[in-house]
Amino acid sequence: MISHVFIGEESSSVRMQTEAVREPQSNPEAFTWEVQANNRAHHEQLRKKSAFCFSKKKYAGNAIKTAKYNVLTFLPLNLYEQFHRMANVYFVFVILLQTFPEISTLPWYTLLFPLSCLLTIRALRDLMDDIGRHQSDRNINSRPCEILSGESFRWQKWRDVCVGDIVRLHKDSLVPADMLLLCSSEPSSLCYVETSDIDGETNLKFRQALLVTHQELTSEESLAAFDGRVTCEEPNSRLHSFTGVLQWRGETHALDGERILLRGCKLRNTETCCGLVIYAGFDSKIMRNCGKIKRKKTKLDRMMDHLVVIIFLVLLATSLCLAIASGFWAKMFQEKHSYLAALYKHTTPAKQAFFSFWGFTILLSVIIPILHTHFFINWDLEMYYAVKDIPAKARSTSLNDQLGQVEYIFSDKTGTLTQNIMSFKKCCVNGTIYGNFWWWQGFRSCHGEKMLDSNNVGLREAVQQNNDPVLREFLRLLALCHTVMVEERGDQLVYQAASPDEEALVLAARSLGYVFLSRTQDSITISEMGVKRTFQVLAMLDFNSDRKRMSVLVRDPQGTIRLYTKGADTVILERLRGRGPNQDFTERALDHFAEETLRTLCLASKELSEAEYDEWSRRHRVANILLQGRACELDRLYEEMEQDLELLGVTAIEDKLQEGVPETIQLLKLGNIKVWVLTGDKQETAMNVGYACKLLSDDMEILEEKEVRFQPRVLSPKDTILQTGEVLQKKGQLWQQLACHGTTDPQEQGSLVEKAFVDLATSCQAVICCRVTPKQKALIVQLVKKHKKATTLAIGDGANDVNMIKSELSLINAQGNTPQGSPRNGSSYLRDKGYQCSVWLQPNLCSTIPKTHSVLQTTQR
């Protein structure tokens, strides 16, 4: 049986019919967004076509509105939503019947009163929710920020920000719009941001201004005189990519995502920075990822609607039978008692049957049920979290009835399954494996370091002896090849990394004497066993999910040019110059580390001549300012550079899981509930976490995205032995559907591929989706709901899970992905935004889910 499938962001076999999981590549028409600095009048006069031949401003204002109602629309819209419940429509129908005296059994207002009370209570609940949304909108739109007006900055509101404005931000303030970073108070105009409200990551990331704006825009007068023009892609929902150019003073400068501050980021460890607003309001990337708030209709609600219709039809049939019988009885009675004819001169048996029909309809109308069960969750002591003295809280009355019907669980990874804490465990260098690094678990740069134990004495002695050039290059690579930023706090160095594994590697190098000290736009300074050395950074070859590696090209103090590369073993080993004497041993070490569920990276390097670098650098500068095809051209150049490498060694890192995660997943499996993990991490990270939390096991067949993307592979004897004929036949049919989709029209093709993919994925025991954005999380969930018609559950812990949560019955970890002491955690962010959630679980999430599982399992039995 197929046990597991990986879905990557770039999988071309899963294209959704209405909205692809993968955003389409930019086309020539997409680069029509032009922003002129300090020119509001230009942007306000540009308009674009809207509905019914109307036009609206091309550039959106920065004010946002997430509320559903206003004073005029509340009553009609709320009634419209409430009368989507068939039970309410049914009761109104009965009240209308009661207004006719001939068939009325009670005064009509006696039935109108309870229905009005029910509608009023629900309307008040919706009103309170929407008042919260209005209050949140006002708070957000009224946040203060400094906007350049004339030749000085003035404090204004977020809602006053416009495209083309220059905004100054201060430490710990939120970014009001998507902005191009122009300068900052840090050296080389670096800027540290926290993106937990966007991607759930609490690690600080750095952004860096262009060298030209860093050098020239040094005062308010120079910012006021800045007249650069940015040409870039139209507003889109791609959080991790940006393509554009800045044209200023006759020169063109390339722009990418490393120069952009996204709305919702928080400025950290940076006193001030200035930026040019590119996208404002609903054009910003985070708002483009937030879909409309939809009314969630549970499976029980839909079932109740169907039952109401069926019961109503049965009621009509029963009333019809009784009315016909009543008519016959009336006719027989009149014939038998002719002396009473005077009493019935104004009626006939048919007329009496007609009125009896409606009378019986009223009399039997009480069989329609109304259910309220959400209070039991609030009263459940098994879901009480004793550590923080917080019970479970059902915040919606309509979604909780589905808990016993859950078939699929969609879970975030970072901060939900894992603690996001990495520790360096082992490494293999030049044919030698160095043992466990039992470092102090609370180790961070700001607290100093603890000595390594006796298992690592060999590595420390080898470093101190300094007679192994491969080991020197290995540690030098750890200190140079990364995107970590460093801050000096007194006599301590504090590292700020975009990912915890990068921080773990830099800390490992530091503990062994290779200390990362500082970096600028074009240099990195390290200390090698107490000797300070500065390396000139010639190029940074960034990591992405396709490349699965990153490289840095540097010139050392002696003038030698070297390329340092680290990445997944699958991409590094195939780019080596040849099989070295220790490669077989290193590959066995990789297998050994993988068996211990450790995350591995291969490290390699090579030396370049001056002529080789000059030729490659010339083509790199040309590719870097392209608008069309920039990414493809850069990838081609990176691929060309990262060849003929020499293997240095491998590292092994452990990712810490939340307490109780493996046990929780096993309990869910016992309840026949399938778990899907939707994460923005790369595939290798997700796979290791899958093994660590027991979602994956060694006896599972791993089906990766490349196997879904192309034609079916030839099954090995092992595959045939492990799988039954029925499963193989099903796989063959699915592959056949995927292979022949090119013969259909686009709409049929999309539906065919969707269904084939869902059938394949749902036949697996587990699914892990890698490198997915918040919007793509929601799309994957909707894909399963569309084709399987199943009840699903989404579990998240931060604002990056909002889209998935809005699509689902939801469990939210109230702690969220925010640093300790932060005033806004995941749940408060969602509540401020007005999102409807069924149950708010308190941390630790895993201490509560097993109790939830027992409820689910009992119900299913």
mmCIF file with all atom_site columns, N, CA and C in Angstrom, residues 490-510:
data_model
loop_
_atom_site.group_PDB
_atom_site.id
_atom_site.type_symbol
_atom_site.label_atom_id
_atom_site.label_alt_id
_atom_site.label_comp_id
_atom_site.label_asym_id
_atom_site.label_entity_id
_atom_site.label_seq_id
_atom_site.pdbx_PDB_ins_code
_atom_site.Cartn_x
_atom_site.Cartn_y
_atom_site.Cartn_z
_atom_site.occupancy
_atom_site.B_iso_or_equiv
_atom_site.pdbx_formal_charge
_atom_site.auth_seq_id
_atom_site.auth_comp_id
_atom_site.auth_asym_id
_atom_site.auth_atom_id
_atom_site.pdbx_PDB_model_num
ATOM 1  N N  . GLY A 1 490 ? 26.841 44.514 24.432 1.00 0.00 ? 490 GLY A N  1
ATOM 2  C CA . GLY A 1 490 ? 27.941 44.520 25.377 1.00 0.00 ? 490 GLY A CA 1
ATOM 3  C C  . GLY A 1 490 ? 29.108 43.757 24.806 1.00 0.00 ? 490 GLY A C  1
ATOM 4  N N  . ASP A 1 491 ? 29.552 42.734 25.531 1.00 0.00 ? 491 ASP A N  1
ATOM 5  C CA . ASP A 1 491 ? 30.656 41.909 25.044 1.00 0.00 ? 491 ASP A CA 1
ATOM 6  C C  . ASP A 1 491 ? 30.169 40.594 24.462 1.00 0.00 ? 491 ASP A C  1
ATOM 7  N N  . GLN A 1 492 ? 28.861 40.485 24.216 1.00 0.00 ? 492 GLN A N  1
ATOM 8  C CA . GLN A 1 492 ? 28.286 39.261 23.667 1.00 0.00 ? 492 GLN A CA 1
ATOM 9  C C  . GLN A 1 492 ? 27.849 39.478 22.223 1.00 0.00 ? 492 GLN A C  1
ATOM 10 N N  . LEU A 1 493 ? 27.931 38.411 21.426 1.00 0.00 ? 493 LEU A N  1
ATOM 11 C CA . LEU A 1 493 ? 27.434 38.422 20.057 1.00 0.00 ? 493 LEU A CA 1
ATOM 12 C C  . LEU A 1 493 ? 26.103 37.682 20.019 1.00 0.00 ? 493 LEU A C  1
ATOM 13 N N  . VAL A 1 494 ? 25.086 38.341 19.506 1.00 0.00 ? 494 VAL A N  1
ATOM 14 C CA . VAL A 1 494 ? 23.756 37.740 19.407 1.00 0.00 ? 494 VAL A CA 1
ATOM 15 C C  . VAL A 1 494 ? 23.461 37.495 17.937 1.00 0.00 ? 494 VAL A C  1
ATOM 16 N N  . TYR A 1 495 ? 23.207 36.234 17.590 1.00 0.00 ? 495 TYR A N  1
ATOM 17 C CA . TYR A 1 495 ? 22.945 35.874 16.206 1.00 0.00 ? 495 TYR A CA 1
ATOM 18 C C  . TYR A 1 495 ? 21.440 35.907 15.942 1.00 0.00 ? 495 TYR A C  1
ATOM 19 N N  . GLN A 1 496 ? 21.091 36.454 14.790 1.00 0.00 ? 496 GLN A N  1
ATOM 20 C CA . GLN A 1 496 ? 19.705 36.483 14.326 1.00 0.00 ? 496 GLN A CA 1
ATOM 21 C C  . GLN A 1 496 ? 19.656 35.737 12.995 1.00 0.00 ? 496 GLN A C  1
ATOM 22 N N  . ALA A 1 497 ? 19.012 34.568 13.008 1.00 0.00 ? 497 ALA A N  1
ATOM 23 C CA . ALA A 1 497 ? 19.009 33.713 11.817 1.00 0.00 ? 497 ALA A CA 1
ATOM 24 C C  . ALA A 1 497 ? 17.620 33.613 11.230 1.00 0.00 ? 497 ALA A C  1
ATOM 25 N N  . ALA A 1 498 ? 17.566 33.447 9.914  1.00 0.00 ? 498 ALA A N  1
ATOM 26 C CA . ALA A 1 498 ? 16.284 33.265 9.241  1.00 0.00 ? 498 ALA A CA 1
ATOM 27 C C  . ALA A 1 498 ? 15.707 31.887 9.507  1.00 0.00 ? 498 ALA A C  1
ATOM 28 N N  . SER A 1 499 ? 16.538 30.925 9.906  1.00 0.00 ? 499 SER A N  1
ATOM 29 C CA . SER A 1 499 ? 16.054 29.591 10.233 1.00 0.00 ? 499 SER A CA 1
ATOM 30 C C  . SER A 1 499 ? 16.882 29.054 11.390 1.00 0.00 ? 499 SER A C  1
ATOM 31 N N  . PRO A 1 500 ? 16.281 28.243 12.248 1.00 0.00 ? 500 PRO A N  1
ATOM 32 C CA . PRO A 1 500 ? 17.027 27.733 13.405 1.00 0.00 ? 500 PRO A CA 1
ATOM 33 C C  . PRO A 1 500 ? 18.162 26.795 13.035 1.00 0.00 ? 500 PRO A C  1
ATOM 34 N N  . ASP A 1 501 ? 18.055 26.105 11.879 1.00 0.00 ? 501 ASP A N  1
ATOM 35 C CA . ASP A 1 501 ? 19.162 25.218 11.513 1.00 0.00 ? 501 ASP A CA 1
ATOM 36 C C  . ASP A 1 501 ? 20.396 26.022 11.119 1.00 0.00 ? 501 ASP A C  1
ATOM 37 N N  . GLU A 1 502 ? 20.204 27.170 10.475 1.00 0.00 ? 502 GLU A N  1
ATOM 38 C CA . GLU A 1 502 ? 21.355 28.021 10.168 1.00 0.00 ? 502 GLU A CA 1
ATOM 39 C C  . GLU A 1 502 ? 22.018 28.505 11.445 1.00 0.00 ? 502 GLU A C  1
ATOM 40 N N  . GLU A 1 503 ? 21.208 28.891 12.417 1.00 0.00 ? 503 GLU A N  1
ATOM 41 C CA . GLU A 1 503 ? 21.760 29.345 13.689 1.00 0.00 ? 503 GLU A CA 1
ATOM 42 C C  . GLU A 1 503 ? 22.545 28.220 14.362 1.00 0.00 ? 503 GLU A C  1
ATOM 43 N N  . ALA A 1 504 ? 22.015 26.999 14.315 1.00 0.00 ? 504 ALA A N  1
ATOM 44 C CA . ALA A 1 504 ? 22.694 25.868 14.936 1.00 0.00 ? 504 ALA A CA 1
ATOM 45 C C  . ALA A 1 504 ? 24.058 25.636 14.305 1.00 0.00 ? 504 ALA A C  1
ATOM 46 N N  . LEU A 1 505 ? 24.155 25.763 12.981 1.00 0.00 ? 505 LEU A N  1
ATOM 47 C CA . LEU A 1 505 ? 25.434 25.548 12.302 1.00 0.00 ? 505 LEU A CA 1
ATOM 48 C C  . LEU A 1 505 ? 26.446 26.636 12.653 1.00 0.00 ? 505 LEU A C  1
ATOM 49 N N  . VAL A 1 506 ? 25.991 27.894 12.705 1.00 0.00 ? 506 VAL A N  1
ATOM 50 C CA . VAL A 1 506 ? 26.899 28.991 13.043 1.00 0.00 ? 506 VAL A CA 1
ATOM 51 C C  . VAL A 1 506 ? 27.367 28.864 14.489 1.00 0.00 ? 506 VAL A C  1
ATOM 52 N N  . LEU A 1 507 ? 26.458 28.456 15.371 1.00 0.00 ? 507 LEU A N  1
ATOM 53 C CA . LEU A 1 507 ? 26.844 28.257 16.763 1.00 0.00 ? 507 LEU A CA 1
ATOM 54 C C  . LEU A 1 507 ? 27.830 27.101 16.903 1.00 0.00 ? 507 LEU A C  1
ATOM 55 N N  . ALA A 1 508 ? 27.654 26.067 16.091 1.00 0.00 ? 508 ALA A N  1
ATOM 56 C CA . ALA A 1 508 ? 28.590 24.943 16.122 1.00 0.00 ? 508 ALA A CA 1
ATOM 57 C C  . ALA A 1 508 ? 29.990 25.399 15.726 1.00 0.00 ? 508 ALA A C  1
ATOM 58 N N  . ALA A 1 509 ? 30.064 26.192 14.655 1.00 0.00 ? 509 ALA A N  1
ATOM 59 C CA . ALA A 1 509 ? 31.374 26.703 14.228 1.00 0.00 ? 509 ALA A CA 1
ATOM 60 C C  . ALA A 1 509 ? 31.982 27.596 15.300 1.00 0.00 ? 509 ALA A C  1
ATOM 61 N N  . ARG A 1 510 ? 31.147 28.407 15.931 1.00 0.00 ? 510 ARG A N  1
ATOM 62 C CA . ARG A 1 510 ? 31.653 29.297 16.979 1.00 0.00 ? 510 ARG A CA 1
ATOM 63 C C  . ARG A 1 510 ? 32.221 28.514 18.148 1.00 0.00 ? 510 ARG A C  1
#
